[in-house]
Amino acid sequence: MDGFPILSLMMAVPMAGAIACLFVGANNARWIALIATLIDFVLGMALWANFDQSGSGAQWQFQEYAPIFGKFAWALGIDGIALMLIALTVFLMPICIGASWRAIEKRVGEYMAAFLFMEVLMIGVFAAQDLYLFYIMFEAGLIPMYLIIGIWGGADRIYASYKFFLYTLLGSVLMLIAMMWMVHEAGTTEIPALMAYNFDPAVQTLLFLAFFASFAVKMPMWPVHTWLPDAHVQAPTAGSVILAGVLLKMGGYGFIRFSLPMFPEASAQLAPLVWGLSMVAVVYTSLVALVQSDMKKLIAYSSVAHMAIVTVGLFAFNQAGIEGAMMVMLGHGLVAGALFLCVGVIYDRLHTREIARYGGLSINMPRYALLFLFFTMASVGLPGTSNFVGEFLALMGIYQASTWVALVCTTGIILGAAYMLYLYRRICYGEQVNADAAAMPDLSARELWLLAPIAAVVLWMGIYPESFLAPMRPDIVALEARLAPAAPAGDAQIKLGAPKPAGEAHHGDASAPSHSASGEAH
Amino acid sequence: MIDSTSLLAVMPELVLTVGGLVLLMIAAFGGDGTARLVNSLSVVTLIGAGFALLCSLAHGPDAFDGLYRADAFSVYAKALIYGAAASAILLAARFFSTDGMLRPEYPILIVFAAVGMGMMVSAGDMLTLYVGLEMNSLASYVLASFMRQDGRSSEAGLKYFVLGSLASGILLYGISLLYGFTGSTTFDGIAVALGGGVSKGALFGLVFVLAGLAFKISAVPFHMWTPDVYEGAPTPVTTFFASAPKVAAIALTVRVAIEALGPAGLDWQQIVIFVALASIIFGAVAAIGQSNIKRLMAYSSINNVGFALIGLACGTPAGVAATMSYMTIYVIMTIGAFACILQMRDADGKPVETIASLAGLSQSRKGLAAAFAIFMFSMAGIPPLFGFWAKFLVFDAAVAAGLTALAAVGIAASVIGAFYYLKIIKTIYFDEPTAAYEAKGGAVENIILTACATVIVLGYLLNPMLDQASAAAAASLF
């Protein structure tokens, strides 16, 4: 596929679909949106298949460059990290369209157009190789999401849409000023060049904070997470899926693409800040999730807790931590998305998110109960599911940097099990106290087809994570090398053991890089 | 002494003056029935003046011994002014004809205002500046009170006149002080004198000149006339006020600051910074509580002027280029937004001005609602719309000039502004429909609106052209 502008094509297809959706009736809009997202899914898989993941080739592949915008260029290109996030996006989008098939009845054309436009921008964020192009894609996402929450959201949608928009906008504007400063300093807008540029460590702190303001809000990190529960609760199901599945990942992607490689010294210097916020987030938002009576709010708070694991993994400054963070992002994108879909399934039937209104659903909805249980367990981080891999690696990574952070963050897994299982018990087990909930029919074929592919991928990611880690590994190794001079010394004092012959090893994980972490993490 | 080649430099003004006078004769002898003809002919005149700009370019920078400039900067500003003025004429016909007020004076007054604005941006001397400014202002005072039977319109005209005269007085006083302490009224002469040191008296003159100009661009703290005049004046006139004279006044301010007061840069820079930030913040905060769309646009224009002034505060060629680019994009957004506002008519075709009446527009008039939303998001500076690029350029220039703190405060304040633009989009898209508007807009309005919206959405493709033109314009001042 040399020279074929596949990334531009992946953005052009949904864009054309979005424009078409505005001019057709409801049913046609649904089909156009589904077909456009499926074409993009196929293209995304072709992208993955043609991606050279050996690590010996170029780091940036499928590059396109057209200097048509004066001060910046239409520059696209991906590395393994961007590839995985694009794959996540194109995988979730057809599911979102499917989830909205019946739930959205008014203004369907505009709704589908907003979603397709969102897809264009999400792919653009992950594929942009020009600093300003990235910013434009990053910020433009506010427009469709504002409309999706505001038009098709719940009762309190207007407050939530304002809060979402203004919070994220305020977070991002200072990043733009920092970007301008960087471009004037380094003389280029190309992200790969900027990733290799060494900024003055004194200025790095300010630049880091400006970027941090944006990504921390997007992520979201405690204490700037408060927009997320509101946005999630009010957004329509598919909006929540895309918000949890992909939009939150833009924050993590920002850290991994900008903050860490561009400001390594400042990252190391401010890592304790990130750790501190993450520790608070893990414990505090998990406890908050425990007392929620609204299903979506509970999952929203659990997202904040999971994202905190991502940030500690990223700021562990080692390969295990960063790989783990990426795996948590991918896994959480699937699992949180699936959980919101599960909520959507019963919300569509009873039109309430109140946990107390359900109960005993495993009796009348056995298939639903099975899939919901599976995703609950995946969210808890049961071995064999995607989240286990990510959380384990991330916590192992942070253990090397700080044992205390690892200790506190690991409690998040216990708390996660507590609030998720408690949620599941209240919804699916126990007496069938509500007659209307007891009369709900089981999953329809459409709903089954939305959840089953996610379940399959979650299992795949849990059983053979190498498929997903392999494309990212060369980039993460390069990032670790970039961070190495600045990385803070860990307090774990790990001694790498020499591999012994199988006969002598007392247990099977002698090849793991850090012995001691495995016992700590789980 | 006048040499005949100087006439080539003022060809645009000559075309407009002669055209305006001829149209005046047609109107005087033909009566109100000629209104539509005069409307079209005045647009043709403005287009002709646009072509005459080529003569100015061919002539070169100085004419009439430095009293008048025909440089790239003036050509850039005039192209923008003529375009905005022509749009204001085209958008007016439907508005006035429903009120039975379709009269030929309206386009003629705009043509004469355009002559004044042309002189403003071409001034190389304080007196040319003043004559141009007054010529524009006199036409504007009449335009504001054009709806004679409407009390609000007359009030707007009177307020504009009284406060405008006060500002002219302040400006003149400043000019006289500058003349007294530098011994010259030409920009070059003043610059040479200030280059040898800025005396107390000259400093006072500078402050008064800037205060007078701040009134004309409606920058805080000299903005108080703007909301009343914008609200009271007929909507097409408000369209005009918010676009063409704004460009002229900003361009004039830039020229005076750079060409005449350049050596006193450090003295005016702090004034401009204060005025810019005050305009941004006040314009944004005050707009939040408005319920009348025209009043809101007035505060929005105050807010936008603040951003444009950030470019001037840099005092660099990049900053001036950014200011001019900002005004270009601002004019396109403003004309587009007013083309939307002019379509706010109830089922009987009577104009409505309340923001609340926009509720649910997205369900009755999809295209209009989408265009409205595009302009509002663009004014809020949200990418990927072109309004973002305008803000980007001024902040980029500020960062390049070392004014990072100014850029940071300005961009943070732009979030306040985003709130009230969002409020309009919320009304259009989220609220339940109230009384419907008339089913279709005018053809001219729709064409202008579509053209503006297209530029706002696809504007980035014009970037290389815009960069080149604004850089050339800015370079001619330094």
Short mmCIF file of N, CA, C and O in Angstrom, two decimals, chain B residues 161-199:
data_model
loop_
_atom_site.label_atom_id
_atom_site.label_comp_id
_atom_site.label_asym_id
_atom_site.label_seq_id
_atom_site.Cartn_x
_atom_site.Cartn_y
_atom_site.Cartn_z
N PHE B 161 -24.42 60.22 17.27
CA PHE B 161 -23.92 61.53 16.88
C PHE B 161 -23.26 62.24 18.06
O PHE B 161 -22.14 62.75 17.96
N VAL B 162 -23.96 62.27 19.21
CA VAL B 162 -23.43 63.01 20.36
C VAL B 162 -22.11 62.40 20.82
O VAL B 162 -21.09 63.08 20.96
N LEU B 163 -22.13 61.10 21.02
CA LEU B 163 -20.91 60.45 21.52
C LEU B 163 -19.81 60.47 20.47
O LEU B 163 -18.63 60.62 20.78
N GLY B 164 -20.21 60.29 19.20
CA GLY B 164 -19.24 60.32 18.12
C GLY B 164 -18.56 61.68 18.02
O GLY B 164 -17.35 61.77 17.82
N SER B 165 -19.33 62.74 18.20
CA SER B 165 -18.74 64.08 18.14
C SER B 165 -17.77 64.28 19.29
O SER B 165 -16.70 64.86 19.12
N LEU B 166 -18.16 63.78 20.45
CA LEU B 166 -17.27 63.89 21.61
C LEU B 166 -15.94 63.21 21.31
O LEU B 166 -14.86 63.76 21.55
N ALA B 167 -16.05 62.00 20.72
CA ALA B 167 -14.83 61.26 20.41
C ALA B 167 -14.00 62.00 19.37
O ALA B 167 -12.77 62.06 19.47
N SER B 168 -14.68 62.58 18.37
CA SER B 168 -13.94 63.34 17.37
C SER B 168 -13.21 64.50 18.02
O SER B 168 -12.07 64.83 17.66
N GLY B 169 -13.90 65.13 19.00
CA GLY B 169 -13.26 66.23 19.72
C GLY B 169 -12.02 65.76 20.44
O GLY B 169 -10.95 66.40 20.36
N ILE B 170 -12.14 64.65 21.11
CA ILE B 170 -10.98 64.11 21.84
C ILE B 170 -9.84 63.83 20.87
O ILE B 170 -8.68 64.17 21.12
N LEU B 171 -10.21 63.23 19.74
CA LEU B 171 -9.20 62.90 18.73
C LEU B 171 -8.51 64.16 18.23
O LEU B 171 -7.27 64.23 18.16
N LEU B 172 -9.32 65.17 17.90
CA LEU B 172 -8.76 66.42 17.40
C LEU B 172 -7.84 67.05 18.43
O LEU B 172 -6.78 67.59 18.10
N TYR B 173 -8.26 67.01 19.67
CA TYR B 173 -7.43 67.58 20.73
C TYR B 173 -6.08 66.86 20.78
O TYR B 173 -5.03 67.49 20.87
N GLY B 174 -6.15 65.55 20.67
CA GLY B 174 -4.92 64.77 20.66
C GLY B 174 -4.04 65.13 19.47
O GLY B 174 -2.83 65.29 19.60
N ILE B 175 -4.69 65.30 18.31
CA ILE B 175 -3.92 65.65 17.12
C ILE B 175 -3.24 67.00 17.31
O ILE B 175 -2.06 67.18 16.98
N SER B 176 -3.99 67.94 17.90
CA SER B 176 -3.40 69.27 18.08
C SER B 176 -2.23 69.21 19.05
O SER B 176 -1.21 69.88 18.87
N LEU B 177 -2.36 68.40 20.10
CA LEU B 177 -1.23 68.26 21.03
C LEU B 177 -0.03 67.65 20.32
O LEU B 177 1.10 68.12 20.47
N LEU B 178 -0.29 66.62 19.54
CA LEU B 178 0.82 65.98 18.82
C LEU B 178 1.47 66.98 17.88
O LEU B 178 2.69 67.06 17.78
N TYR B 179 0.63 67.78 17.20
CA TYR B 179 1.17 68.77 16.28
C TYR B 179 2.01 69.79 17.04
O TYR B 179 3.12 70.15 16.64
N GLY B 180 1.46 70.20 18.19
CA GLY B 180 2.18 71.20 18.98
C GLY B 180 3.53 70.71 19.45
O GLY B 180 4.51 71.46 19.48
N PHE B 181 3.60 69.46 19.83
CA PHE B 181 4.85 68.99 20.43
C PHE B 181 5.78 68.31 19.44
O PHE B 181 6.93 68.04 19.77
N THR B 182 5.28 68.00 18.24
CA THR B 182 6.19 67.39 17.27
C THR B 182 6.39 68.29 16.05
O THR B 182 7.31 68.07 15.27
N GLY B 183 5.51 69.25 15.89
CA GLY B 183 5.66 70.19 14.80
C GLY B 183 5.25 69.66 13.45
O GLY B 183 5.62 70.20 12.42
N SER B 184 4.49 68.61 13.44
CA SER B 184 4.08 68.08 12.14
C SER B 184 2.73 67.38 12.27
O SER B 184 2.36 66.93 13.35
N THR B 185 2.01 67.32 11.15
CA THR B 185 0.78 66.53 11.16
C THR B 185 0.94 65.29 10.29
O THR B 185 0.07 64.44 10.30
N THR B 186 2.03 65.23 9.52
CA THR B 186 2.19 64.01 8.72
C THR B 186 2.70 62.88 9.62
O THR B 186 3.42 63.12 10.60
N PHE B 187 2.32 61.68 9.26
CA PHE B 187 2.74 60.52 10.08
C PHE B 187 4.26 60.42 10.12
O PHE B 187 4.85 60.18 11.17
N ASP B 188 4.88 60.63 8.93
CA ASP B 188 6.34 60.52 8.89
C ASP B 188 7.00 61.55 9.78
O ASP B 188 7.93 61.26 10.52
N GLY B 189 6.46 62.80 9.70
CA GLY B 189 7.03 63.88 10.50
C GLY B 189 6.91 63.59 11.98
O GLY B 189 7.86 63.79 12.75
N ILE B 190 5.73 63.11 12.39
CA ILE B 190 5.52 62.81 13.80
C ILE B 190 6.48 61.70 14.24
O ILE B 190 7.10 61.77 15.31
N ALA B 191 6.63 60.69 13.38
CA ALA B 191 7.51 59.58 13.73
C ALA B 191 8.94 60.08 13.91
O ALA B 191 9.63 59.68 14.85
N VAL B 192 9.39 60.97 13.00
CA VAL B 192 10.76 61.48 13.11
C VAL B 192 10.93 62.23 14.42
O VAL B 192 11.91 62.03 15.16
N ALA B 193 9.94 63.08 14.75
CA ALA B 193 10.05 63.87 15.96
C ALA B 193 10.02 62.97 17.21
O ALA B 193 10.79 63.18 18.15
N LEU B 194 9.14 61.98 17.20
CA LEU B 194 9.06 61.10 18.37
C LEU B 194 10.31 60.25 18.49
O LEU B 194 10.67 59.82 19.59
N GLY B 195 10.97 59.99 17.35
CA GLY B 195 12.19 59.20 17.38
C GLY B 195 13.26 59.86 18.24
O GLY B 195 14.11 59.18 18.81
N GLY B 196 13.20 61.18 18.38
CA GLY B 196 14.18 61.89 19.20
C GLY B 196 13.77 61.95 20.66
O GLY B 196 14.30 62.76 21.41
N GLY B 197 12.81 61.19 21.07
CA GLY B 197 12.36 61.22 22.46
C GLY B 197 10.90 61.65 22.54
O GLY B 197 10.46 62.51 21.78
N VAL B 198 10.17 61.05 23.47
CA VAL B 198 8.75 61.33 23.60
C VAL B 198 8.55 62.30 24.75
O VAL B 198 8.80 61.97 25.91
N SER B 199 8.11 63.52 24.43
CA SER B 199 7.91 64.51 25.49
C SER B 199 6.57 64.25 26.17
O SER B 199 5.72 63.52 25.67
#
